Coordinates of C-alpha atoms and ligand atoms in Angstrom, one line a residue:
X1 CA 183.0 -14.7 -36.5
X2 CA 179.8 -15.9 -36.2
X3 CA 177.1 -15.6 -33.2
X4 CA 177.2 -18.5 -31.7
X5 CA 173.8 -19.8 -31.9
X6 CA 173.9 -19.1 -35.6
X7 CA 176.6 -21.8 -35.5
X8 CA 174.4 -24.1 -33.2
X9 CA 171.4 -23.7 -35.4
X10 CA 173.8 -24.7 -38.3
X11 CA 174.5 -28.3 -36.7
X12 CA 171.1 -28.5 -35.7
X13 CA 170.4 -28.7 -39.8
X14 CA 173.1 -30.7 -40.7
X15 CA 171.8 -33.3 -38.3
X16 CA 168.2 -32.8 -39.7
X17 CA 170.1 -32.9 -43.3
X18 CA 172.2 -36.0 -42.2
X19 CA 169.1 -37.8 -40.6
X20 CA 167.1 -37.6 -43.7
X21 CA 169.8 -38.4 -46.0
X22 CA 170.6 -41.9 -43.9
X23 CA 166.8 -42.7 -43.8
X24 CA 166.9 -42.4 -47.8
X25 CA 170.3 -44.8 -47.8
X26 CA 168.7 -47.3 -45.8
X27 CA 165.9 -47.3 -47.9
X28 CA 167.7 -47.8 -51.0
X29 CA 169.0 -50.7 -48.9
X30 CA 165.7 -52.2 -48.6
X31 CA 164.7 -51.5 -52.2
X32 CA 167.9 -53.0 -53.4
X33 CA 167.3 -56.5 -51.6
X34 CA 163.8 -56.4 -52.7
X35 CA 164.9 -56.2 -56.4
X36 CA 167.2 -58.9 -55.9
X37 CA 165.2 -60.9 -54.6
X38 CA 162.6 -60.1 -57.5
X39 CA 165.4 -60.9 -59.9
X40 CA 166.9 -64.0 -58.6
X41 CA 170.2 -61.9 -57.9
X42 CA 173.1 -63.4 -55.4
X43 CA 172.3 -60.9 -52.4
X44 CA 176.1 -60.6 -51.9
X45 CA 177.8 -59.1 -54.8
X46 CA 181.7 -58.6 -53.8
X47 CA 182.9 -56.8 -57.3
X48 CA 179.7 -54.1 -56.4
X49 CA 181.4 -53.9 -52.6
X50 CA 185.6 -53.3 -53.9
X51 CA 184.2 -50.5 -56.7
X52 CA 182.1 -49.1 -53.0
X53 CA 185.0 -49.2 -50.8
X54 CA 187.1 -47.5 -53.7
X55 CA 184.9 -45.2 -54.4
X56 CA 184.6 -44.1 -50.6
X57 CA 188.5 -44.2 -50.3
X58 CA 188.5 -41.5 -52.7
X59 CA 185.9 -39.3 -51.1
X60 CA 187.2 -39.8 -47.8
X61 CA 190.7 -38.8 -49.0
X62 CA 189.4 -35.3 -50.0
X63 CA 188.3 -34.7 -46.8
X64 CA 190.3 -32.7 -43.6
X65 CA 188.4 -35.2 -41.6
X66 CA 189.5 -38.9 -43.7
X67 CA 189.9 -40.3 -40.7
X68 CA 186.8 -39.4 -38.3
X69 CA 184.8 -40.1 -41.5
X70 CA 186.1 -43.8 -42.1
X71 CA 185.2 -44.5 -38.8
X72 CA 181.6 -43.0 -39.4
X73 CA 181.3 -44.7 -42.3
X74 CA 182.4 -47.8 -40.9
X75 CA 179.1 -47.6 -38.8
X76 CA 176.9 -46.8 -41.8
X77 CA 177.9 -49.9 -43.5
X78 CA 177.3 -52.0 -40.4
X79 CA 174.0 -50.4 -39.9
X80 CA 173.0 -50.7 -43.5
X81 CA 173.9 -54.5 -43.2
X82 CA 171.5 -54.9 -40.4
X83 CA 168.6 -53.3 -42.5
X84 CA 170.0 -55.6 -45.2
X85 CA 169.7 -58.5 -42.4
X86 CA 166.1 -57.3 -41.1
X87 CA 164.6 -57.6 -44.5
X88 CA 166.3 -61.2 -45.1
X89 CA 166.0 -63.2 -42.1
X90 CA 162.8 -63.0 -39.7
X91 CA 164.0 -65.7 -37.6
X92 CA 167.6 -67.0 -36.0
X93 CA 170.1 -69.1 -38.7
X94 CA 170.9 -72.5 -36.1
X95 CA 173.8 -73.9 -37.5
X96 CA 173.8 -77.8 -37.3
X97 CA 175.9 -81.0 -37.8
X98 CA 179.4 -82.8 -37.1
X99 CA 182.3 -81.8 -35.5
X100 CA 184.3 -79.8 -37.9
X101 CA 181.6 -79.6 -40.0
X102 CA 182.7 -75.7 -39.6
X103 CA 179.8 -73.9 -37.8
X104 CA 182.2 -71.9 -35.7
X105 CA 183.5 -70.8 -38.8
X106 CA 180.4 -70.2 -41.0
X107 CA 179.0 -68.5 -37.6
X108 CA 181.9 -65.7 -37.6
X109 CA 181.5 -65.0 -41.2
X110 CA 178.1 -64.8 -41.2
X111 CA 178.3 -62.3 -38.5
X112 CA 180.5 -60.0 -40.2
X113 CA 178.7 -60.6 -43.6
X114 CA 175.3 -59.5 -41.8
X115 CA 176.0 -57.5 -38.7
X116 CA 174.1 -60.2 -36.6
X117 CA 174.9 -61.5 -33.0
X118 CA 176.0 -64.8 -32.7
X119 CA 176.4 -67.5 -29.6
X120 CA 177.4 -71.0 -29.9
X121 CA 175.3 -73.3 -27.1
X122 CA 179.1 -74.8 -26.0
X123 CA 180.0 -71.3 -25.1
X124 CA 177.2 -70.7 -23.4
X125 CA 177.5 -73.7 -21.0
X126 CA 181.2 -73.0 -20.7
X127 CA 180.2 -69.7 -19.2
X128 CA 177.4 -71.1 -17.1
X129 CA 179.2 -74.2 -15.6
X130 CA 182.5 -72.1 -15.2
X131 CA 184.6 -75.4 -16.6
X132 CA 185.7 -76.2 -20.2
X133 CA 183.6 -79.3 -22.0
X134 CA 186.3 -81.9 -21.4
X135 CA 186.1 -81.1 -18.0
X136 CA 182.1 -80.9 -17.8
X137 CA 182.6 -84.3 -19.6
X138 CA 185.1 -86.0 -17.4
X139 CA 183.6 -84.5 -14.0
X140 CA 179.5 -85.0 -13.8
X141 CA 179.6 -86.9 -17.6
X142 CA 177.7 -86.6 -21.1
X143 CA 173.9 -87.2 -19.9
X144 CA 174.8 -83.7 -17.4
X145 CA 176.2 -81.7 -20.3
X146 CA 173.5 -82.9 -22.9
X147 CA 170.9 -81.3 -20.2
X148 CA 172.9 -78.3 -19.7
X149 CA 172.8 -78.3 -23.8
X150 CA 169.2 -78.9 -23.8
X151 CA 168.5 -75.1 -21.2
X152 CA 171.0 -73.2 -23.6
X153 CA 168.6 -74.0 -26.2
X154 CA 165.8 -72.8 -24.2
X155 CA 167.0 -70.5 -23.5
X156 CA 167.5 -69.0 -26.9
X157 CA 164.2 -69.6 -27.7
X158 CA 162.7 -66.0 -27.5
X159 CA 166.2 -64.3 -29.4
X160 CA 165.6 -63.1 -32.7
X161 CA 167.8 -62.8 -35.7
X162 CA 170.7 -64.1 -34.2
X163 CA 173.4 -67.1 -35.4
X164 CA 173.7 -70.3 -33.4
X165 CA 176.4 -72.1 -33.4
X166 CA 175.3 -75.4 -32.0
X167 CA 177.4 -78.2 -30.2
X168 CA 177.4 -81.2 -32.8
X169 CA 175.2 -83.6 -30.9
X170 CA 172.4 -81.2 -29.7
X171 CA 169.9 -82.3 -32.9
X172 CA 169.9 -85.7 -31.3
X173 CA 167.7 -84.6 -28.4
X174 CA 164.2 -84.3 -30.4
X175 CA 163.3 -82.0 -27.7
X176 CA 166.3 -79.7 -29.0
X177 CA 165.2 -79.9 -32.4
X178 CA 161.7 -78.9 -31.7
X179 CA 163.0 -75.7 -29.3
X180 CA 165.5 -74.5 -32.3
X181 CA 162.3 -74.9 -34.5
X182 CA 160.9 -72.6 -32.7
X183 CA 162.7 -69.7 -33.9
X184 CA 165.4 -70.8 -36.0
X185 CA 166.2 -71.9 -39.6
X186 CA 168.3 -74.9 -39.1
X187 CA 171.1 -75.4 -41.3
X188 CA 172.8 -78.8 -41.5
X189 CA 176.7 -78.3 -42.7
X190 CA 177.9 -81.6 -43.8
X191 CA 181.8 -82.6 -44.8
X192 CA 182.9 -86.2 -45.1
X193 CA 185.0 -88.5 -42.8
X194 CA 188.1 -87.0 -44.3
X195 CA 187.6 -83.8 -44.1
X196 CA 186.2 -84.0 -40.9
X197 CA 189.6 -85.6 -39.3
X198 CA 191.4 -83.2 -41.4
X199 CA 189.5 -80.4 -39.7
X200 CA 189.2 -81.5 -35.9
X201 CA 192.6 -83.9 -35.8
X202 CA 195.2 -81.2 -33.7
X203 CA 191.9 -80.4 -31.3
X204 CA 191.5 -82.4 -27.6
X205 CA 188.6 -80.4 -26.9
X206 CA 186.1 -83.0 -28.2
X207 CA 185.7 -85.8 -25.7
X208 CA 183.4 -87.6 -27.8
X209 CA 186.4 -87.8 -30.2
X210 CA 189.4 -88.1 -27.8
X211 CA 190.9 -91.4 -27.9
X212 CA 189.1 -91.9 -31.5
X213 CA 190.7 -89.8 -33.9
X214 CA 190.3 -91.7 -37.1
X215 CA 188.3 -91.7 -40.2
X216 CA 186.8 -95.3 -39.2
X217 CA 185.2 -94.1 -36.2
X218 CA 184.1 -90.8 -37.4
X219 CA 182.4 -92.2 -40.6
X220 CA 180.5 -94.9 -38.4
X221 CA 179.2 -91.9 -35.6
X222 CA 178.2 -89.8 -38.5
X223 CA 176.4 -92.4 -40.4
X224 CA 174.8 -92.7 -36.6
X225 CA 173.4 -89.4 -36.4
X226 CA 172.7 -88.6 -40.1
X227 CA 169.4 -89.4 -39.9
X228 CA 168.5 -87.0 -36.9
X229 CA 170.5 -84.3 -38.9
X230 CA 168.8 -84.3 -42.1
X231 CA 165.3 -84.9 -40.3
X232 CA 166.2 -81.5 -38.3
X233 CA 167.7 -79.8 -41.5
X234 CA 165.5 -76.9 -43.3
X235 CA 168.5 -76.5 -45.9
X236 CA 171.8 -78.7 -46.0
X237 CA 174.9 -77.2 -46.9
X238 CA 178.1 -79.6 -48.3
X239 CA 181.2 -77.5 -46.9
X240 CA 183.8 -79.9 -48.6
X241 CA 186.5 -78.1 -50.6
X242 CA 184.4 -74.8 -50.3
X243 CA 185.8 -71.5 -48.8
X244 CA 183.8 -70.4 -45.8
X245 CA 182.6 -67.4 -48.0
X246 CA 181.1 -69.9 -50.7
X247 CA 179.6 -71.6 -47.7
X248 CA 177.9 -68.5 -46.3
X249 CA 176.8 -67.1 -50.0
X250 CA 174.8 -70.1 -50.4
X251 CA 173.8 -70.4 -47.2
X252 CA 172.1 -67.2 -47.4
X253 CA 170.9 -67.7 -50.9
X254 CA 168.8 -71.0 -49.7
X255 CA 167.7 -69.4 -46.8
X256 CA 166.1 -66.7 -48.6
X257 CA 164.6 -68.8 -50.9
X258 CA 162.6 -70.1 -48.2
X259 CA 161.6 -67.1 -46.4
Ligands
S3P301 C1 179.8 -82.7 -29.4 C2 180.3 -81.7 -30.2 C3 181.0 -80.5 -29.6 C4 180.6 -80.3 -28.1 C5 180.7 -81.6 -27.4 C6 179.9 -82.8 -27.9 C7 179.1 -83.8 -30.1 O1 180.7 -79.4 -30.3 O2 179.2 -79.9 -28.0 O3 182.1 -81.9 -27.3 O4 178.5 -84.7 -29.4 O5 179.2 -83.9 -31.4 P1 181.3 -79.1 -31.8 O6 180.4 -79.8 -32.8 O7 181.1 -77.6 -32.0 O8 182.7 -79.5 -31.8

């Protein structure tokens, strides 16, 4: 058997070993977004991830460990997706527009896609009012939750790299707009009257909507606030008959054409 220090100074150069090879993977991260960006390339490339994950499967497999080391290498990935993150986006991704235009949705993909935090300005004032939007709504009414809506947006003013979700009106507040501008891209996801019922029609959680649910009144408050959108838009995003992944893959593409 070994001395036992002679085993400690082993794992101390394994770590050393370990260290240095996970600083040369994450720069291969960063060299591989900068060459597709150089190259026009779609930063997400899902045939390149299957042949990864296969590939991994069949190393881990050999292993006495599989299991410790999928969970390791569950952290590598997410950590290489934050370098991937750190060299795409400087600033936060504000998600704009409609009801059921699908920002809750885009949000949680996005945050799996790119390992980023995300908060939605409804949740936020949920938590800080201790009372669910109908309820702020029907008890203190919508100038009191458009204020509460304007602080969440302060108050996200100094975050960095982070997805928000935001409550369908908020662009109407110029004050709102110029906050998010602050440190945000803003991306306006549009869908049309139609889909828009489709999406929101089984929810009561909308007061502006309760009591309207129809494409007539939908098309006439969107055609309302369409202006305000697109003037707050950096990039606009059509989510009709998309999946949410198309969404997010252009989504990222445009953004990064602008960075
Ligand atoms: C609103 C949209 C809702 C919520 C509130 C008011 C609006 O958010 O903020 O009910 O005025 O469009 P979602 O767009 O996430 O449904």
């Amino acid at each position: 058997m070994r001395d036992i220090e002679q085993i400690r100074k082993d794992i101390e150069i394994c770590d050393e070993e370990l260290a240095k090879l996970l600083t040369r993977r994450m720069d291969c991260i960063e060299e591989i977004i900068s060459y597709k960006k150089a190259h026009g390339m779609s930063i997400l490339q899902p045939e390149q991830e299957t042949r990864q994950r296969k590939m991994l499967e069949r190393i881990l497999g050999e292993s006495p460990y599989e299991d410790e080391f999928s969970e390791v290498f569950g952290c590598i990935l997410n950590m290489s997706k934050k370098v991937q993150a750190k060299k795409l986006f400087t600033r936060n991704i504000a998600l704009i527009g409609f009801m059921g235009a699908g920002k809750s949705t885009v949000s949680h993909c996005l945050k799996d896609m790119l390992a980023l935090e995300e908060v939605e300005t409804d949740a936020m004032i949920v938590e800080a009012e201790k009372m669910a939007i109908t309820d702020i709504f029907a008890k203190y009414g919508e100038p009191y939750f458009r204020n509460c809506e304007s602080n969440a947006i302060i108050e996200l003013q100094n975050r960095r790299r982070v997805i928000i979700s935001c409550g369908g009106g908020a662009v109407m507040r110029d004050e709102n707009v110029e906050n998010l501008k602050k440190s945000s891209r803003i991306v306006l996801l549009t869908a049309t009257p139609e889909t828009t019922l489709e999406r929101v029609k089984d929810s009561d959680e909308r007061p502006i909507l309760n009591g309207h649910m129809n494409v007539e009144y939908i098309a006439e408050l969107m055609e309302k606030r369409r202006e305000k959108y697109e003037a707050a838009a950096d990039i606009v995003i059509a989510t009709d008959k998309k999946t949410v992944i198309e969404i997010c893959e252009e989504l990222i593409q445009k953004l990064n054409q602008m960075e």
